[in-house]
XYZ file of N, CA, C and O in Angstrom:
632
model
N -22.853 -24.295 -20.031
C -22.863 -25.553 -19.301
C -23.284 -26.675 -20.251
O -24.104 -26.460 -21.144
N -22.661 -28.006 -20.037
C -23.157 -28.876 -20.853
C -23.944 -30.031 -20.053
O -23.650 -30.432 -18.927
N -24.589 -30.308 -20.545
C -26.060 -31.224 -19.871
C -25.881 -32.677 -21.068
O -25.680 -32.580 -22.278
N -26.048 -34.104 -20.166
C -26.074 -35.188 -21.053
C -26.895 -35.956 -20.249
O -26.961 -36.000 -19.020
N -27.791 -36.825 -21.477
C -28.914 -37.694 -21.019
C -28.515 -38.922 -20.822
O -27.674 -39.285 -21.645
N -28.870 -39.861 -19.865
C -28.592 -41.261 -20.150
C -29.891 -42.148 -19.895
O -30.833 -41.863 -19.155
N -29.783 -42.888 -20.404
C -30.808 -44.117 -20.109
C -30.184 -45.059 -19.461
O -28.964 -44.961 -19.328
N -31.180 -46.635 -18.695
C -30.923 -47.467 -18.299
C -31.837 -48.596 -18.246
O -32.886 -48.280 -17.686
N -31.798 -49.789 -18.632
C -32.471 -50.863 -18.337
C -32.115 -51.704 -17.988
O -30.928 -52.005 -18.113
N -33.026 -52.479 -17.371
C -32.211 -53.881 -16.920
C -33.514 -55.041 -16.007
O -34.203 -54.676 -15.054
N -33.534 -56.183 -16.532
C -34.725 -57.271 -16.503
C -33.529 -58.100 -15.387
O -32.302 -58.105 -15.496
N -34.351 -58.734 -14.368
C -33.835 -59.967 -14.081
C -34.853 -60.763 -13.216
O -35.279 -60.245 -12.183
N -35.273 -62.043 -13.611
C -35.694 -63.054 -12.990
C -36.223 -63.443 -12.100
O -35.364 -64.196 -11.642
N -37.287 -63.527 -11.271
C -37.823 -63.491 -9.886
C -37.234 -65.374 -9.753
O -37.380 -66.178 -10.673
N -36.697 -65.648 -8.624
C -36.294 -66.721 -8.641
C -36.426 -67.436 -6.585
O -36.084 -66.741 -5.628
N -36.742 -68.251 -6.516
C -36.709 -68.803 -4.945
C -35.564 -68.867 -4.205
O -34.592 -69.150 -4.906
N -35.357 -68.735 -3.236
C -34.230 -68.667 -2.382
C -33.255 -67.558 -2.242
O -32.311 -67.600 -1.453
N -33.507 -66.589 -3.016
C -32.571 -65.332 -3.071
C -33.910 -64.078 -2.264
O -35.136 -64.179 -2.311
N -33.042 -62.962 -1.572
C -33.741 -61.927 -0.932
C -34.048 -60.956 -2.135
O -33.293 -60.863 -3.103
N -35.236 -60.230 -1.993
C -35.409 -58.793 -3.100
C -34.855 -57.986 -2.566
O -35.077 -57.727 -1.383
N -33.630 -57.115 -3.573
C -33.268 -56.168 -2.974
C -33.415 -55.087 -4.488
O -33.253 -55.375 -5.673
N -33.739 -53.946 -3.909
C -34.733 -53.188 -4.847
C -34.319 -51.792 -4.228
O -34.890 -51.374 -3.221
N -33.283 -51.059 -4.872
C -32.261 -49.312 -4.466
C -32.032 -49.869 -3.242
O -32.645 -49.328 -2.322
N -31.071 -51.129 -2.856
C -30.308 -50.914 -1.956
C -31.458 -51.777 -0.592
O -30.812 -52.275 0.330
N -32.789 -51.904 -0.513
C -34.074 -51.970 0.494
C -34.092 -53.734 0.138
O -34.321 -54.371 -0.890
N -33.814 -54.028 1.212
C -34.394 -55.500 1.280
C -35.696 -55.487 1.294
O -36.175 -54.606 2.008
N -36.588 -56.304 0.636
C -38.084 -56.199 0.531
C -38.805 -57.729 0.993
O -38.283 -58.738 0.517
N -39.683 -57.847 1.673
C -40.065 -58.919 2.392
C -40.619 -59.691 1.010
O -41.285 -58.903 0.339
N -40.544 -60.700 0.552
C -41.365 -61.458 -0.688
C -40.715 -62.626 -0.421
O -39.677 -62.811 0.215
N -41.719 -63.691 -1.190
C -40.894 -64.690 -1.309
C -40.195 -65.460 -2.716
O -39.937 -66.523 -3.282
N -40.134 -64.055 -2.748
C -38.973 -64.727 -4.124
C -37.883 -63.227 -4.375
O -38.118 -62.028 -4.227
N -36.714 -63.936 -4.789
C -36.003 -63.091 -4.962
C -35.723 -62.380 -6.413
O -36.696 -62.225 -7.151
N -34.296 -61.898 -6.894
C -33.828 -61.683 -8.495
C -32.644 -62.279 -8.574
O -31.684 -61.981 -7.863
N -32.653 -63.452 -9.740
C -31.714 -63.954 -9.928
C -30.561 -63.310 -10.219
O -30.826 -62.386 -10.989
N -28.983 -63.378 -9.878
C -27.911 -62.633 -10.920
C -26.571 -62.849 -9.907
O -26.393 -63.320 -8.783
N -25.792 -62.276 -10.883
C -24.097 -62.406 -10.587
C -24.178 -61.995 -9.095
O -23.842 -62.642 -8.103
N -24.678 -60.829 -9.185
C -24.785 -59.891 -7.711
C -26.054 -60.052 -7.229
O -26.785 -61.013 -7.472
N -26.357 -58.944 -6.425
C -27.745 -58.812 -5.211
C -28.661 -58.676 -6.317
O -29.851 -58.762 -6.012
N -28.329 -58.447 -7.756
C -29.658 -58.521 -8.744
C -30.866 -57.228 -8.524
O -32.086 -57.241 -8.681
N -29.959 -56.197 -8.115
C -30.651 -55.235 -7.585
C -31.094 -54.583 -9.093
O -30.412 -53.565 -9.205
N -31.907 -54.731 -10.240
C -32.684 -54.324 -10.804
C -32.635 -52.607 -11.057
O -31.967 -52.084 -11.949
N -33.265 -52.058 -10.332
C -33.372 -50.580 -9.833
C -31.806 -49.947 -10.113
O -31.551 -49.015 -10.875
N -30.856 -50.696 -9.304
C -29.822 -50.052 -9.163
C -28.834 -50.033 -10.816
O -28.270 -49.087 -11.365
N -28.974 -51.794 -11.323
C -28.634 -51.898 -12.266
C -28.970 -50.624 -13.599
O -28.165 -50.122 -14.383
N -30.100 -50.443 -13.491
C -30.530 -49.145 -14.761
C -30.000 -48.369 -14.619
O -29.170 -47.902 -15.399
N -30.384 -47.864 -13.294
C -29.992 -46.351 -12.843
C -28.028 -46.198 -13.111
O -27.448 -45.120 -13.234
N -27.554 -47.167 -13.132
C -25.819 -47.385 -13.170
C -25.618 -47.144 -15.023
O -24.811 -46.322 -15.458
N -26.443 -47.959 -15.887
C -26.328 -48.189 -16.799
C -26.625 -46.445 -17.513
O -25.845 -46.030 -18.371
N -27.528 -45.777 -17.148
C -28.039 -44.400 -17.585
C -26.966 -43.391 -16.765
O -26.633 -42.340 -17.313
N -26.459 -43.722 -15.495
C -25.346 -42.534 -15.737
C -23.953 -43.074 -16.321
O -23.175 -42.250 -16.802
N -23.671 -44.205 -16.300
C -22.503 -44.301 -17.447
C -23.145 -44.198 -19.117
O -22.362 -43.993 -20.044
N -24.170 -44.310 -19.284
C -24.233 -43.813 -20.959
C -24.013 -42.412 -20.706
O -22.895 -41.930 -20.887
N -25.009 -41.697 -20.291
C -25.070 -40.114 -19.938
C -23.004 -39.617 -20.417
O -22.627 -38.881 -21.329
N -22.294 -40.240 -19.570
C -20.632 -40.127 -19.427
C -20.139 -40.584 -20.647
O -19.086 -40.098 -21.060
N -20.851 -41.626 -21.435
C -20.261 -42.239 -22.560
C -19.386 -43.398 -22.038
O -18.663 -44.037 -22.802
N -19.452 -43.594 -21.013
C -18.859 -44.281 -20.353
C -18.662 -46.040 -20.291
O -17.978 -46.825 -19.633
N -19.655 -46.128 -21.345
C -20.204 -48.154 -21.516
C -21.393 -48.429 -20.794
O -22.387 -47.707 -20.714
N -21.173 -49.700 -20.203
C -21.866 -49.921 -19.519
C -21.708 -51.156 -18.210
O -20.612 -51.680 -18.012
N -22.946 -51.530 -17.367
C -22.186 -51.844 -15.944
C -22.105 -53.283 -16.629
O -22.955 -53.911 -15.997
N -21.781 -53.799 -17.185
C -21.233 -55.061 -18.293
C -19.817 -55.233 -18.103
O -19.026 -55.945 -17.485
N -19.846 -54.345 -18.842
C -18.079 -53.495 -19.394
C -17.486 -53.030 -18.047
O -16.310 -52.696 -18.194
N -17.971 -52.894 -16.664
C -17.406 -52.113 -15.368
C -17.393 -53.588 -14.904
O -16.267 -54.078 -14.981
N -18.505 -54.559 -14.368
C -18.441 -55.075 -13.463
C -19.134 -56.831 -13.869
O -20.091 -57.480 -13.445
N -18.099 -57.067 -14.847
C -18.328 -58.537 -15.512
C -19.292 -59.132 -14.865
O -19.554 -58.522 -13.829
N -19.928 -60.054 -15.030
C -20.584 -61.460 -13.933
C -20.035 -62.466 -14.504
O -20.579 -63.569 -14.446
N -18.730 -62.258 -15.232
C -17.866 -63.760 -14.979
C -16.770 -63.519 -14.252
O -15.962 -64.415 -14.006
N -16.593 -61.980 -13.731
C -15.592 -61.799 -12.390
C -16.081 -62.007 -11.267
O -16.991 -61.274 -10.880
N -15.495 -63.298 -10.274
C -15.490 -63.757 -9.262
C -16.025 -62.194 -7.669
O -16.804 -61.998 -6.736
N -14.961 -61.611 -8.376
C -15.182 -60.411 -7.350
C -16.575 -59.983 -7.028
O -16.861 -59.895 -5.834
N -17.397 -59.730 -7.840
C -18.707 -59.269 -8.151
C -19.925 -60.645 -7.645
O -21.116 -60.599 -7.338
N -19.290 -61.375 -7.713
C -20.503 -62.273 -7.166
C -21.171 -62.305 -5.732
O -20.685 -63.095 -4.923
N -22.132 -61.599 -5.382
C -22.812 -61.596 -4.586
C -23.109 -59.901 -4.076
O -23.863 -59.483 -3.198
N -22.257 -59.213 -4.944
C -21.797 -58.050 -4.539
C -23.210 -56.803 -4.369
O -23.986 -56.610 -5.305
N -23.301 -56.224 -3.316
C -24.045 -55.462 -3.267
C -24.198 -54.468 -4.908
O -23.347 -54.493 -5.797
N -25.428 -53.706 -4.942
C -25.002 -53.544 -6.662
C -24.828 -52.169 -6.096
O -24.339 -51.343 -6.866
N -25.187 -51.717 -4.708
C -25.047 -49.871 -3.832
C -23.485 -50.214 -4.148
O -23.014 -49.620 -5.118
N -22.663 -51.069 -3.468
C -21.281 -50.821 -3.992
C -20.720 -50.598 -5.242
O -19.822 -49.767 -5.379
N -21.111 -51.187 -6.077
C -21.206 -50.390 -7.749
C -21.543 -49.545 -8.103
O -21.118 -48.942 -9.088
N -22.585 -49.190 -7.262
C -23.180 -47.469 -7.604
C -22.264 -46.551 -7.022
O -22.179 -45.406 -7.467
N -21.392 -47.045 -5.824
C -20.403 -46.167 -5.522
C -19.230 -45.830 -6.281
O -18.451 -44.876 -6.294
N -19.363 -47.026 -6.975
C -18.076 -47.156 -7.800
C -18.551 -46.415 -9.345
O -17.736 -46.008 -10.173
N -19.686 -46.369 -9.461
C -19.928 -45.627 -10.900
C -19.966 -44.074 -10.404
O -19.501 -43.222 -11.160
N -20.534 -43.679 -9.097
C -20.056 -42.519 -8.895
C -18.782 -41.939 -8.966
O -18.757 -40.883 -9.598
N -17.757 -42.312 -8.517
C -16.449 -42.030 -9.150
C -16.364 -42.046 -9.965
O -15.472 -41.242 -10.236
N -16.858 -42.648 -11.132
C -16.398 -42.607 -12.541
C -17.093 -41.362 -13.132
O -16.811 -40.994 -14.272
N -17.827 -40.830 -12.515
C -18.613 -39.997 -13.009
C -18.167 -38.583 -12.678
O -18.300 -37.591 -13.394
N -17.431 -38.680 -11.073
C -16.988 -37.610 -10.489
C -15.197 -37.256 -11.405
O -14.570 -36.198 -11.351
N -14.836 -38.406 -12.079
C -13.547 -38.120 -12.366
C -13.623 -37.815 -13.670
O -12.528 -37.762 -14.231
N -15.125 -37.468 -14.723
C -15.363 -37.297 -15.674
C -16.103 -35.414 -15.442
O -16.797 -34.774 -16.232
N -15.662 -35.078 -14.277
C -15.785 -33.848 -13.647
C -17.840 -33.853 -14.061
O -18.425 -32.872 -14.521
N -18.229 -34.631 -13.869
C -20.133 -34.349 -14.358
C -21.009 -34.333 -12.853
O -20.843 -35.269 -12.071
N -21.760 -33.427 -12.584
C -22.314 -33.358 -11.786
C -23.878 -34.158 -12.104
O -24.026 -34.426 -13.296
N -25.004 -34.551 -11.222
C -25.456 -35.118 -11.358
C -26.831 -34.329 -11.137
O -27.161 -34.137 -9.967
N -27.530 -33.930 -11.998
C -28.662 -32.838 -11.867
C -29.747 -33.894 -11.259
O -30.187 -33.455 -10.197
N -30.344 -35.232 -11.638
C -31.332 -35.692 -11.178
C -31.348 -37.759 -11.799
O -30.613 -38.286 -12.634
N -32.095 -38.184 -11.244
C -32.531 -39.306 -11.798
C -33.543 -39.830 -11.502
O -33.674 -39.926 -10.282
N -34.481 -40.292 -12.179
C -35.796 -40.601 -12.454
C -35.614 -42.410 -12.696
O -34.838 -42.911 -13.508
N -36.514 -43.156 -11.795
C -36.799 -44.473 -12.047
C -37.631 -44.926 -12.099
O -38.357 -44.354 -11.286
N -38.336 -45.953 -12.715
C -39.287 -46.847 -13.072
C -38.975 -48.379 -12.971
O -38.035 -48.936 -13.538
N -39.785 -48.898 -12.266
C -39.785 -50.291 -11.329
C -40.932 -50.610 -11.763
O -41.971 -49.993 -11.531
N -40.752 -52.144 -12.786
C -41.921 -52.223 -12.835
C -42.186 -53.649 -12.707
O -41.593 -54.372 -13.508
N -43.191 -54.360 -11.602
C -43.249 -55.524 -11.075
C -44.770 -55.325 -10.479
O -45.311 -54.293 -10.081
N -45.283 -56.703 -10.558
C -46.548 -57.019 -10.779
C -46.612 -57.266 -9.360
O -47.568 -56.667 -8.868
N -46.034 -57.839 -8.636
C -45.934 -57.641 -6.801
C -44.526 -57.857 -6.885
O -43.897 -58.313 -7.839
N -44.034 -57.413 -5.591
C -44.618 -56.834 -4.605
C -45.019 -55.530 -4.912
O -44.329 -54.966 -5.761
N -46.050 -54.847 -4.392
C -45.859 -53.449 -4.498
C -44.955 -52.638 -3.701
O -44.680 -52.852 -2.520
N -44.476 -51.617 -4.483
C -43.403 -51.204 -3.309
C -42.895 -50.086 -3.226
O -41.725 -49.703 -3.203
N -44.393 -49.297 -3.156
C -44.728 -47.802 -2.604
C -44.424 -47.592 -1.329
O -44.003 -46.444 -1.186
N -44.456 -48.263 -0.238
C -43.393 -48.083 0.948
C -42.243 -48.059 1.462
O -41.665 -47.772 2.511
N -41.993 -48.591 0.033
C -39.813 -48.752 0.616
C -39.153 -47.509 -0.405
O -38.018 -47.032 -0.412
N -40.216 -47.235 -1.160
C -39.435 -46.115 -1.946
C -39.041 -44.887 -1.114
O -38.217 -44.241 -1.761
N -39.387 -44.142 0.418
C -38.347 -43.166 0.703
C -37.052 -43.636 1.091
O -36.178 -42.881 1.516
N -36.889 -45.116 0.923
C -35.845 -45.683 1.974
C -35.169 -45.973 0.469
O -34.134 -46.611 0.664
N -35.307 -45.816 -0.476
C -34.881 -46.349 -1.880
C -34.086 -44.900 -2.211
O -32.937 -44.535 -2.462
N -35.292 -44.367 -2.068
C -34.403 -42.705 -2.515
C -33.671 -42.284 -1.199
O -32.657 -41.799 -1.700
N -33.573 -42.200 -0.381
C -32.333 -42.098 0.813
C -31.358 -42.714 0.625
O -30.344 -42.018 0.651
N -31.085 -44.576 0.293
C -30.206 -44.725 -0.810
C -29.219 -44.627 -1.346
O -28.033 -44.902 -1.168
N -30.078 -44.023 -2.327
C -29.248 -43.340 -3.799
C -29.165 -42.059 -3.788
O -28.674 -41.519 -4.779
N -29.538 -41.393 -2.876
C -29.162 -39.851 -2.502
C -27.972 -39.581 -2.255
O -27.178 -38.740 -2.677
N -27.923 -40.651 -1.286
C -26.639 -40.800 -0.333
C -25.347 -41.151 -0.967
O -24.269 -40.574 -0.824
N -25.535 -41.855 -1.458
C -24.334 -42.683 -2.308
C -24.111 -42.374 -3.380
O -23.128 -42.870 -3.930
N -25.230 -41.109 -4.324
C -24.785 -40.234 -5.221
C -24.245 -39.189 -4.721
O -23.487 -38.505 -5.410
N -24.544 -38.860 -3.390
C -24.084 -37.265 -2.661
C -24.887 -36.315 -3.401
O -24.269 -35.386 -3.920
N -26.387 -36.372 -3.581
C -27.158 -35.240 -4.346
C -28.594 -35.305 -2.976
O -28.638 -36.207 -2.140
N -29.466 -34.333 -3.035
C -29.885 -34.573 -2.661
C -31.537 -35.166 -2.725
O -32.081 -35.004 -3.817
N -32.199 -35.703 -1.853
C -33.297 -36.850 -2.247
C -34.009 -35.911 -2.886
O -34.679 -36.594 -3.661
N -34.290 -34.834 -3.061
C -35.386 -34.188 -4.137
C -34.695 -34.522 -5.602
O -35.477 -34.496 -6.553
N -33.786 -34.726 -5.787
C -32.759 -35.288 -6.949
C -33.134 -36.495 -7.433
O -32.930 -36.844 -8.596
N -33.834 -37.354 -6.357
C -34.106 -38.664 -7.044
C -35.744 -39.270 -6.891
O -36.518 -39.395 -5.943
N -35.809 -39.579 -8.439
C -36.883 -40.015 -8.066
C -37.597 -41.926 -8.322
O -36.888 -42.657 -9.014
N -38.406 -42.293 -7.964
C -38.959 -43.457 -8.101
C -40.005 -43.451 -8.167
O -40.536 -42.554 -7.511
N -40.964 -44.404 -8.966
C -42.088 -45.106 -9.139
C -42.016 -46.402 -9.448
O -41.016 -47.008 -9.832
N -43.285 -46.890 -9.242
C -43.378 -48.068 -9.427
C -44.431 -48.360 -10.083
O -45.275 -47.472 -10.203
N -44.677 -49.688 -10.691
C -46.001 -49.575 -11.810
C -46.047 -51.482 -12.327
O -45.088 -52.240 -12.475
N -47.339 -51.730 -12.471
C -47.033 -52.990 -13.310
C -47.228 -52.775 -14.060
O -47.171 -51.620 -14.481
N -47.725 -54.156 -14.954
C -47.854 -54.182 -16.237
C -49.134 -54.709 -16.741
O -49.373 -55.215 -17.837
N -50.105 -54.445 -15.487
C -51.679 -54.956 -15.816
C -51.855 -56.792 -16.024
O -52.961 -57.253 -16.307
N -50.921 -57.491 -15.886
C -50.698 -59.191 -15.859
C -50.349 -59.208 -17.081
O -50.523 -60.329 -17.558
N -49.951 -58.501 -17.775
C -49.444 -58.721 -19.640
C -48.065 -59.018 -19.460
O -47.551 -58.474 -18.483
N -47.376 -59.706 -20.121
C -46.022 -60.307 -20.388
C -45.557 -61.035 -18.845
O -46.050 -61.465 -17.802
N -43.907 -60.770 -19.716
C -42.745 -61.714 -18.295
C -43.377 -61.120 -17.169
O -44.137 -61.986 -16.734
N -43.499 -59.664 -16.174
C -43.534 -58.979 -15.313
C -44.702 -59.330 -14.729
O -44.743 -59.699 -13.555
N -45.847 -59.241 -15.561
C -47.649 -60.110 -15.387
C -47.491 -60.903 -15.085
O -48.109 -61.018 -14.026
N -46.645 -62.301 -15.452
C -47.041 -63.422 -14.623
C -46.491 -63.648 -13.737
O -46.667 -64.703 -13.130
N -45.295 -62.368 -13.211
C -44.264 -62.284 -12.096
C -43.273 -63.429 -12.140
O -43.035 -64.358 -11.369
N -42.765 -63.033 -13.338
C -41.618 -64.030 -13.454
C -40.077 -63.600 -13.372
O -38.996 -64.189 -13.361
N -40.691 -61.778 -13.300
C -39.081 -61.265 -13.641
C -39.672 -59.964 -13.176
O -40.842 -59.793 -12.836
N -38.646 -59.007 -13.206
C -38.844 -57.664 -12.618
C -38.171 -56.210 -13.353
O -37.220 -55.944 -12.618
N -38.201 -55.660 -13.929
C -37.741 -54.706 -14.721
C -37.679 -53.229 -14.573
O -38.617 -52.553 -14.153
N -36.564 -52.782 -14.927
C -36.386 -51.258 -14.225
C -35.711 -50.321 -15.346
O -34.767 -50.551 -16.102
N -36.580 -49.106 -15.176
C -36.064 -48.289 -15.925
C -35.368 -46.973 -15.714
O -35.702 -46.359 -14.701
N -34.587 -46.509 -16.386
C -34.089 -45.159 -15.371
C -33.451 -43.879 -16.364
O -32.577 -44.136 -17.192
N -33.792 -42.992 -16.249
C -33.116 -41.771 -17.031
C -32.537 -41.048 -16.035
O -32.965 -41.068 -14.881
N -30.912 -39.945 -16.649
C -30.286 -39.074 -15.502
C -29.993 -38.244 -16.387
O -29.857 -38.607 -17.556
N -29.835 -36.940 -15.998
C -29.472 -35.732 -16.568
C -27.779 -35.436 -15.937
O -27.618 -35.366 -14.719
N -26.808 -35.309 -16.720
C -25.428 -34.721 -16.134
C -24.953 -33.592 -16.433
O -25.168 -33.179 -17.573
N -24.316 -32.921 -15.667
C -23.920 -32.137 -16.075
C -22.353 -31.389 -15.977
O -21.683 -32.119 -15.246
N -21.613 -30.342 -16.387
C -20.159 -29.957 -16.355
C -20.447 -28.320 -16.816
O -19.504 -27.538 -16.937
C-alpha cells in the first residue's frame, strides 16, 4: 500500500462586517476573515494538505480568487470539489489533523460540529478527523487578533 503526507496552511485577516466561518460552523464574533470566499481558514489548509498529499497543487491553482465564480463561495463546496480530485486519483483518505490558531474566539465548542463537517463531506469517518485549537499567548499577527491561521496535515492512501 502506498501512504502520502500532505501539509496545509493558510492566514487570513480578521476583518468587520464579514461572518466567521471556521470547518464549515458559523461562529458568533464580531469580526469576520477577510477573502475571495467564506475565508474559511480551517478549510483552506486542510484543502491545501490533501492536494499536496495527491501532488495535486494547490487550492490557488483549483479555485483562483480572481475567478468571479468563487467569490463568496462556501470553501465546504471546495472541499467537495477537492474530494473528487482525490477520489479520481483513486487515494483514500486515512485521517486529518488540524490546528486553528486564534487568540479569540475560542472555539472548543464548535469543534464537534467542525469535525461532523468534514467527516461528511470527506465520507470518512469523524474519528478520522481531528481539530484543535490554540493561540499564540498575544505574540504576533494572531496575538493582537488581527488574523487567524490554520494548520493541517493528512495521510492518503492507494
Amino acid at each position: 500500500m502506498e501512504s502520502r503526507v500532505g501539509t496545509g496552511f493558510d492566514v487570513h485577516q480578521l476583518t468587520e462586517g464579514r461572518p466567521l466561518i471556521l470547518g464549515g460552523v458559523e461562529i458568533p464574533f464580531e469580526k469576520g476573515l477577510l477573502g475571495h470566499s467564506d475565508a474559511d481558514v480551517l478549510v483552506h489548509a486542510l484543502m491545501d494538505a490533501l492536494l499536496g498529499a495527491a501532488a495535486l497543487g494547490d487550492i490557488g491553482g483549483h479555485f483562483p480568487d480572481t475567478d468571479p465564480a468563487y467569490k463568496g463561495v462556501s470553501s465546504m463546496k471546495l472541499l467537495e470539489k477537492v474530494k473528487k480530485l482525490i477520489d479520481e486519483e483513486f487515494y483514500g483518505i486515512s485521517n486529518v489533523d488540524i490546528t486553528v490558531m486564534a487568540q479569540r474566539p475560542k472555539i472548543k465548542s464548535y469543534i464537534n460540529d467542525m469535525r461532523k463537517n468534514i467527516a461528511r463531506t470527506l465520507e470518512i469517518e469523524e474519528s478520522r478527523v481531528n481539530i484543535k485549537g490554540t493561540t499564540t499567548e498575544k505574540l504576533g499577527f494572531v496575538g493582537r487578533e488581527e488574523g487567524i491561521a490554520a494548520q493541517a496535515v493528512c495521510l492518503l492512501y492507494r
